[in-house]
Coordinates of C-alpha atoms and ligand atoms in Angstrom, one line a residue:
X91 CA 0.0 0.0 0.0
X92 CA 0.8 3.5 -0.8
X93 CA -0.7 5.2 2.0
X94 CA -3.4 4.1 5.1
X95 CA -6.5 6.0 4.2
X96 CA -8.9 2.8 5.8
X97 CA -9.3 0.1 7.4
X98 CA -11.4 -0.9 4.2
X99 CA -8.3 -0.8 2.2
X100 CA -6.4 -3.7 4.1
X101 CA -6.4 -7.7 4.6
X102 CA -6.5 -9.5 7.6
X103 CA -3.0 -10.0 6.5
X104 CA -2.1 -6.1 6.3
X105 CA -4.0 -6.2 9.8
X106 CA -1.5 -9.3 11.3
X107 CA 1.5 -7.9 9.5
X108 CA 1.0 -4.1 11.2
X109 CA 0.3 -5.7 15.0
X110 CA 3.4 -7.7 14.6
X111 CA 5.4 -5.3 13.8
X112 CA 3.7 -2.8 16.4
X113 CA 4.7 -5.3 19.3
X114 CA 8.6 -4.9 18.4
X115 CA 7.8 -1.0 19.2
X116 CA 5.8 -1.8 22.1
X117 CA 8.7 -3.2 24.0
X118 CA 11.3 -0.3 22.1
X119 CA 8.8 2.1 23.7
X120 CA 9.3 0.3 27.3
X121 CA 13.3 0.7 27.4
X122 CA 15.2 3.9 28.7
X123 CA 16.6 4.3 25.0
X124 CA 13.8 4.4 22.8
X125 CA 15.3 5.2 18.9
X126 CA 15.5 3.8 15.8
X127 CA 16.6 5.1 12.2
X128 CA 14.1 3.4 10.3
X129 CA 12.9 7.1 9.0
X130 CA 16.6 8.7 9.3
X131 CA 17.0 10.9 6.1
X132 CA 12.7 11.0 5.8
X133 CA 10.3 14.3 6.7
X134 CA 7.5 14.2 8.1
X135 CA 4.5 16.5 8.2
X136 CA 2.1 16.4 10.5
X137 CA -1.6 18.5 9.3
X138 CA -4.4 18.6 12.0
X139 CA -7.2 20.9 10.9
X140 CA -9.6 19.3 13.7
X141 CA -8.0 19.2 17.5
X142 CA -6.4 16.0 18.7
X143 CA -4.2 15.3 21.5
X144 CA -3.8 11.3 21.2
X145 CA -3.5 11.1 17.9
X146 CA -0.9 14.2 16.7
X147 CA 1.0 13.8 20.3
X148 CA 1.3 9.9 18.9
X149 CA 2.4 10.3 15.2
X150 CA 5.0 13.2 16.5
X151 CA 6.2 11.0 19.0
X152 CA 6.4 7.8 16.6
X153 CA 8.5 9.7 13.7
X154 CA 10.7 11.1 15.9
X155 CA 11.8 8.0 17.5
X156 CA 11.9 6.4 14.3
X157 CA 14.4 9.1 13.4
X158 CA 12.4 11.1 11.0
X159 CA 12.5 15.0 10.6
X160 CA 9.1 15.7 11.7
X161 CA 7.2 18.9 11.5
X162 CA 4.2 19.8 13.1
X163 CA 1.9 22.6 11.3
X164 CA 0.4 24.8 12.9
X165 CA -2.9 25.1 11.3
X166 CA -4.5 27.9 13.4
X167 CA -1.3 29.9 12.5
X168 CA -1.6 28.8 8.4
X169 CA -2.8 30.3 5.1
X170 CA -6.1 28.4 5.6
X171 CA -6.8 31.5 7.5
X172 CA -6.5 33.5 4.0
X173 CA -8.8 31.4 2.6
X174 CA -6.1 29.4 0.9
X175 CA -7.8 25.8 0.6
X176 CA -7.1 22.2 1.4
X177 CA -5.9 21.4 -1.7
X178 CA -3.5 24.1 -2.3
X179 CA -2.6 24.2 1.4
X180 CA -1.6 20.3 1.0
X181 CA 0.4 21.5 -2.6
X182 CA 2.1 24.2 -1.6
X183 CA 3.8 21.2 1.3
X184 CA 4.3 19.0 -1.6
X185 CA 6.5 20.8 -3.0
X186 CA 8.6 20.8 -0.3
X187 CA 9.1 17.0 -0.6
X188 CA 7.8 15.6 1.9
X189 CA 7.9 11.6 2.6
X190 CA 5.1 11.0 5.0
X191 CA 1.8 13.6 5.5
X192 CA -0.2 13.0 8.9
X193 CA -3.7 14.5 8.1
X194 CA -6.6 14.8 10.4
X195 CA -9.8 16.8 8.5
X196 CA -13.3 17.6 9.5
X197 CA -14.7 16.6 6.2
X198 CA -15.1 12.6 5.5
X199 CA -13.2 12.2 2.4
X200 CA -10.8 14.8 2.5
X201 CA -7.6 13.1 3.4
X202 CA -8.3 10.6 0.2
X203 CA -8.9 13.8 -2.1
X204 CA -5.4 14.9 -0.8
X205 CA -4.2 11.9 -1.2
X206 CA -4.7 11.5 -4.9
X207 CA -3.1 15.3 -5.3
X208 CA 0.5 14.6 -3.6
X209 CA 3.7 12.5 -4.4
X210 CA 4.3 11.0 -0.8
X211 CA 2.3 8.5 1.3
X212 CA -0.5 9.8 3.3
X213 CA -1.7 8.8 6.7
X214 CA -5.3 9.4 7.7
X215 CA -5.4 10.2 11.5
X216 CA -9.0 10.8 11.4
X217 CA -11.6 12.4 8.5
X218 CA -15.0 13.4 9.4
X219 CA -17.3 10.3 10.8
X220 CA -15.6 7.8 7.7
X221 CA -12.4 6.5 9.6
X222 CA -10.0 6.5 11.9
X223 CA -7.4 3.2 11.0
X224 CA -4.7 4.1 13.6
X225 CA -7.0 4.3 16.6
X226 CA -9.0 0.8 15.2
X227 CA -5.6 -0.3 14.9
X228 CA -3.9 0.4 18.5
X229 CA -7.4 -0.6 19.6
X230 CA -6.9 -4.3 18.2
X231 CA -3.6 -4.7 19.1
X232 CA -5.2 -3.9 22.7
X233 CA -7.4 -6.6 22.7
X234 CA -5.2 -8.6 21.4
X235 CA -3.0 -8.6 24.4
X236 CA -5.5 -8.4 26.8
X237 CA -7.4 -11.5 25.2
X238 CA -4.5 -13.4 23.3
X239 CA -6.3 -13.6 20.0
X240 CA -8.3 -11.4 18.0
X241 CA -10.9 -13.2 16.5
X242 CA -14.5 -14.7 17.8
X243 CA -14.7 -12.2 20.7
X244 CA -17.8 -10.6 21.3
X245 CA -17.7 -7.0 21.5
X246 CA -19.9 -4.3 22.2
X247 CA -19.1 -1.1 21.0
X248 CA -21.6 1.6 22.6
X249 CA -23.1 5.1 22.2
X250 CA -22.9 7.6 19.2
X251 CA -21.8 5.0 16.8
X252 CA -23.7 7.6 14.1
X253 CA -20.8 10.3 14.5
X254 CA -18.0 8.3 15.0
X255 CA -15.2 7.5 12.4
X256 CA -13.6 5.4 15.9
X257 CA -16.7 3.1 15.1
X258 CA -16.5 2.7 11.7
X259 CA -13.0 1.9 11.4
X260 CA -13.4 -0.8 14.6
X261 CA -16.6 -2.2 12.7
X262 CA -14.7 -2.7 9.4
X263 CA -11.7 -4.3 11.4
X264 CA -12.8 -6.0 14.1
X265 CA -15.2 -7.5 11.4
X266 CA -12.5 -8.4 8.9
X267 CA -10.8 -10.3 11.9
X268 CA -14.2 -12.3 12.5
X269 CA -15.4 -11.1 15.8
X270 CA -19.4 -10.7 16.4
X271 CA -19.9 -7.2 17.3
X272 CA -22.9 -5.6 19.2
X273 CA -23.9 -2.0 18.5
X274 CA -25.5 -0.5 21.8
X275 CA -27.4 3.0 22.0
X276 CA -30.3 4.7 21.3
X277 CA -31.8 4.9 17.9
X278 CA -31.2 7.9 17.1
X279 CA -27.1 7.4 17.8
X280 CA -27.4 4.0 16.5
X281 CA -29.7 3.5 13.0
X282 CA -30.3 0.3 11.8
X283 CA -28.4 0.9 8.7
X284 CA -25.4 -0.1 10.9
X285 CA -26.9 -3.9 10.6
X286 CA -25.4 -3.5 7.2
X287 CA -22.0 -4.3 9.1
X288 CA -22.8 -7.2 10.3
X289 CA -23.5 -6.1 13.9
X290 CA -26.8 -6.7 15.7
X291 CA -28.3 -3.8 17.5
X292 CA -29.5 -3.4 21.0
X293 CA -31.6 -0.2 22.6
X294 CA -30.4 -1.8 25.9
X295 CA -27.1 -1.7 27.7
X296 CA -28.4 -4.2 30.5
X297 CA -29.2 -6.9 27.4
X298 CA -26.3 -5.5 25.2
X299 CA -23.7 -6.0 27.4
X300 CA -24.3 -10.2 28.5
X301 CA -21.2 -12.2 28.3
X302 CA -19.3 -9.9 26.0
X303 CA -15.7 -10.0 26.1
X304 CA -15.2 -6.4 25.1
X305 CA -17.0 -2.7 25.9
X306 CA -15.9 -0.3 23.8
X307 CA -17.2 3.3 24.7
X308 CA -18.2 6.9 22.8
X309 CA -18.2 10.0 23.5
X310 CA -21.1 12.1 22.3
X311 CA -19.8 13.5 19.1
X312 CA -21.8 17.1 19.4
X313 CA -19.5 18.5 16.7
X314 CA -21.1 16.8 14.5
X315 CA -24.4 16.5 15.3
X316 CA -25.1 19.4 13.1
X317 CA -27.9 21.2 15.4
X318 CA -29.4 17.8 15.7
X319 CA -31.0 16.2 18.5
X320 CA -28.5 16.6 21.6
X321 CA -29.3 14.4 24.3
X322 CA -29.2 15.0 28.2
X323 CA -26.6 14.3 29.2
X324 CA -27.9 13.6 32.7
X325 CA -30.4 11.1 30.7
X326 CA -27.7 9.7 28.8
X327 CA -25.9 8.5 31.6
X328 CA -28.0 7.1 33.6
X329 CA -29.6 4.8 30.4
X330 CA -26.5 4.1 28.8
X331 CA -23.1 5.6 30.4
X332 CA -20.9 2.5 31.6
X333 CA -21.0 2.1 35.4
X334 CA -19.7 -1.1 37.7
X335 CA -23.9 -2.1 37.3
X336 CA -24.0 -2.2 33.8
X337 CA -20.3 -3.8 33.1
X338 CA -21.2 -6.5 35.5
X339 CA -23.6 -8.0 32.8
X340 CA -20.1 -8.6 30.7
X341 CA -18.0 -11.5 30.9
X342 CA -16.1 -11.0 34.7
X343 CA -12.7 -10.6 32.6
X344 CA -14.2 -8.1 30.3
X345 CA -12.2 -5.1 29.3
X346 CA -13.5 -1.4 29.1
X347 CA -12.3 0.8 26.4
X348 CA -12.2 4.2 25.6
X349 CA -10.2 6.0 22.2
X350 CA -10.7 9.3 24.4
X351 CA -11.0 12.4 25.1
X352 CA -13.5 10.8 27.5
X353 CA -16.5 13.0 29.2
X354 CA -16.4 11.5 32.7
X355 CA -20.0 10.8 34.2
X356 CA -21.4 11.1 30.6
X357 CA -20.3 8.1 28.7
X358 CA -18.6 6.2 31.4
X359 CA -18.1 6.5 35.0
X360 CA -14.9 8.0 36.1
X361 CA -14.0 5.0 38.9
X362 CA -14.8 2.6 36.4
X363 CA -12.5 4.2 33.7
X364 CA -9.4 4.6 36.4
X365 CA -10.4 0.9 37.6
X366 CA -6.6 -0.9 36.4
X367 CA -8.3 -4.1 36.9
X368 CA -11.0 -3.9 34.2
X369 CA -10.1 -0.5 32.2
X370 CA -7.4 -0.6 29.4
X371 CA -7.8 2.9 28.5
X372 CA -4.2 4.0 29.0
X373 CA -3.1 0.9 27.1
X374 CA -4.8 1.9 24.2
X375 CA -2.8 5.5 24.3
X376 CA 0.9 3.5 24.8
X377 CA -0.4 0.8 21.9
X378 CA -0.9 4.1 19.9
X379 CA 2.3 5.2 19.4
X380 CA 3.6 1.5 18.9
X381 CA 0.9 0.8 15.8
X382 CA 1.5 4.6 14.4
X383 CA 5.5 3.4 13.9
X384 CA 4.3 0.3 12.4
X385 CA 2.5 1.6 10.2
X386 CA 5.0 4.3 9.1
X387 CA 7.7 2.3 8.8
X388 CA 5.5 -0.2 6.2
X389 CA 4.8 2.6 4.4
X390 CA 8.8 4.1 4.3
X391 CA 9.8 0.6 3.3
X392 CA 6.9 0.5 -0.1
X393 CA 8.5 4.4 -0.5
X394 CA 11.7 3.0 -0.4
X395 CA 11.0 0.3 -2.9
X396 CA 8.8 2.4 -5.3
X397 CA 12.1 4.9 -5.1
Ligands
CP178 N1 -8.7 9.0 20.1 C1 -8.4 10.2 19.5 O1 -8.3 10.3 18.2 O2 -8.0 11.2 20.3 P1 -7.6 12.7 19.9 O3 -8.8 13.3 19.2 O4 -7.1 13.3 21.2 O5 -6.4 12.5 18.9

């Protein structure tokens, strides 16, 4: 592959291959000395016209260890301001040569639009409510170390699947790797066009939840409900926020996820998601930065190869 736009682009080979490779970084990432020159001589830009922590924290964190030049842009600070677009914004770094572009966008579609306009490989680190294939990535190789295997779990994923590219990209995945996957939330967060996936649908945490091995929780995506129905979030909470109650319908060895920023006593209650013994939440931020250098150094080695 040329670039990771999707989770819909790769194999369950791709998939293996990447979590492999991921687990070498995981232990790199766990010594005093934590650098490689895989990317030594490579640039790296970094584009995040939507806020992020995790995510551009991650990728800046993963090229530079990898030994990459890596340059963060600043896009409150950039032309976009001028009204220069996307397009010509994403050009103008082209020409600059750059090996690897990091790009998170408001707009579902818009990091594969770019990516058909520039020379080097392209990352997607989130567009709109299509995908997200880092985070579905990091969030595999969780489960995979928490359960041993990846395939014929069940897992719930719950809450404003509608909005969420986190969703999509863990439905696509987590689906390619065989697992049976239960949507949970209210109807209006959850349509039934989800089914499509292959995931049944509950309305009901307490019934949702039964002997999965896996909870996977949303945050209310507001920012892009588009004036929509908003609900309370008092409301919310108490029908289908995660609390010790509702996780004790799971399997007793069930892990509780979370791709974060989490809204404590909204989605999930705060004990619950500091709980060590059941939440994996900080995992899934150090499994980040493992999977973002596999997946940058597959893509530097197809560069390398195509050069
Ligand atoms: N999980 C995730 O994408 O978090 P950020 O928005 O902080 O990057």
């Amino acid at each position: 592959h040329r670039h990771l736009l999707g989770i819909e682009h790769l194999s369950q080979s791709d998939i293996t291959a990447i979590l492999d490779l991921a687990e070498k970084y995981v232990d790199m990432n766990r010594q005093s000395t934590k650098h490689s020159d895989v990317l030594s001589g490579l640039t790296q830009i970094n584009m995040f016209f939507e806020n992020s922590t995790r995510t551009q924290a991650s990728f800046e964190i993963a090229g530079k260890r990898l030994g990459a030049d890596v340059m963060n842009m600043a896009m409150q600070a950039s032309s976009i301001k001028k009204g220069e677009t996307l397009i010509d914004t994403a050009m103008t770094l082209n020409a600059m040569h750059p090996d690897l572009l990091v790009v998170r966008h408001p707009h579902s579609g818009a990091v594969d639009l770019l990516a058909q306009k520039v020379n080097c490989a392209v990352l997607n680190a989130g567009d709109g409510k299509h995908e997200h294939p880092t985070q579905a990535l990091l969030d595999a190789l969780t489960i995979r170390r928490a359960k041993g295997r990846l395939h014929r779990l069940n897992i719930a994923i719950c809450g404003d699947v509608a909005h969420s590219r986190v969703a999509r990209s863990n439905l696509i995945l987590l689906g390619k790797m065989e697992n049976r996957i239960r949507l949970i939330g209210p109807p209006t967060l959850v349509p039934n066009q989800f089914a499509e996936f292959g995931a049944e649908i509950y309305d009901d945490m307490n019934e949702g939840l039964k002997d999965v091995d896996v909870v996977m929780m949303l945050r209310l995506q507001k920012e892009r409900m588009d004036g929509g129905f908003i609900p309370s979030e008092r409301e919310y909470y108490h029908r289908y926020g995660l609390d010790a109650a509702k996780l004790s319908q799971a399997k007793p060895d069930a892990i509780v996820m979370h791709p974060g920023p989490m809204n404590r006593g909204v989605e999930i209650d705060g004990t619950l998601a500091d709980d060590i013994n059941r939440s994996v939440i900080q995992e899934q931020v150090e499994m980040g930065v493992a999977v973002r250098m596999a997946a940058m150094e597959l893509l530097a080695r197809n560069l390398r190869e195509a050069a």
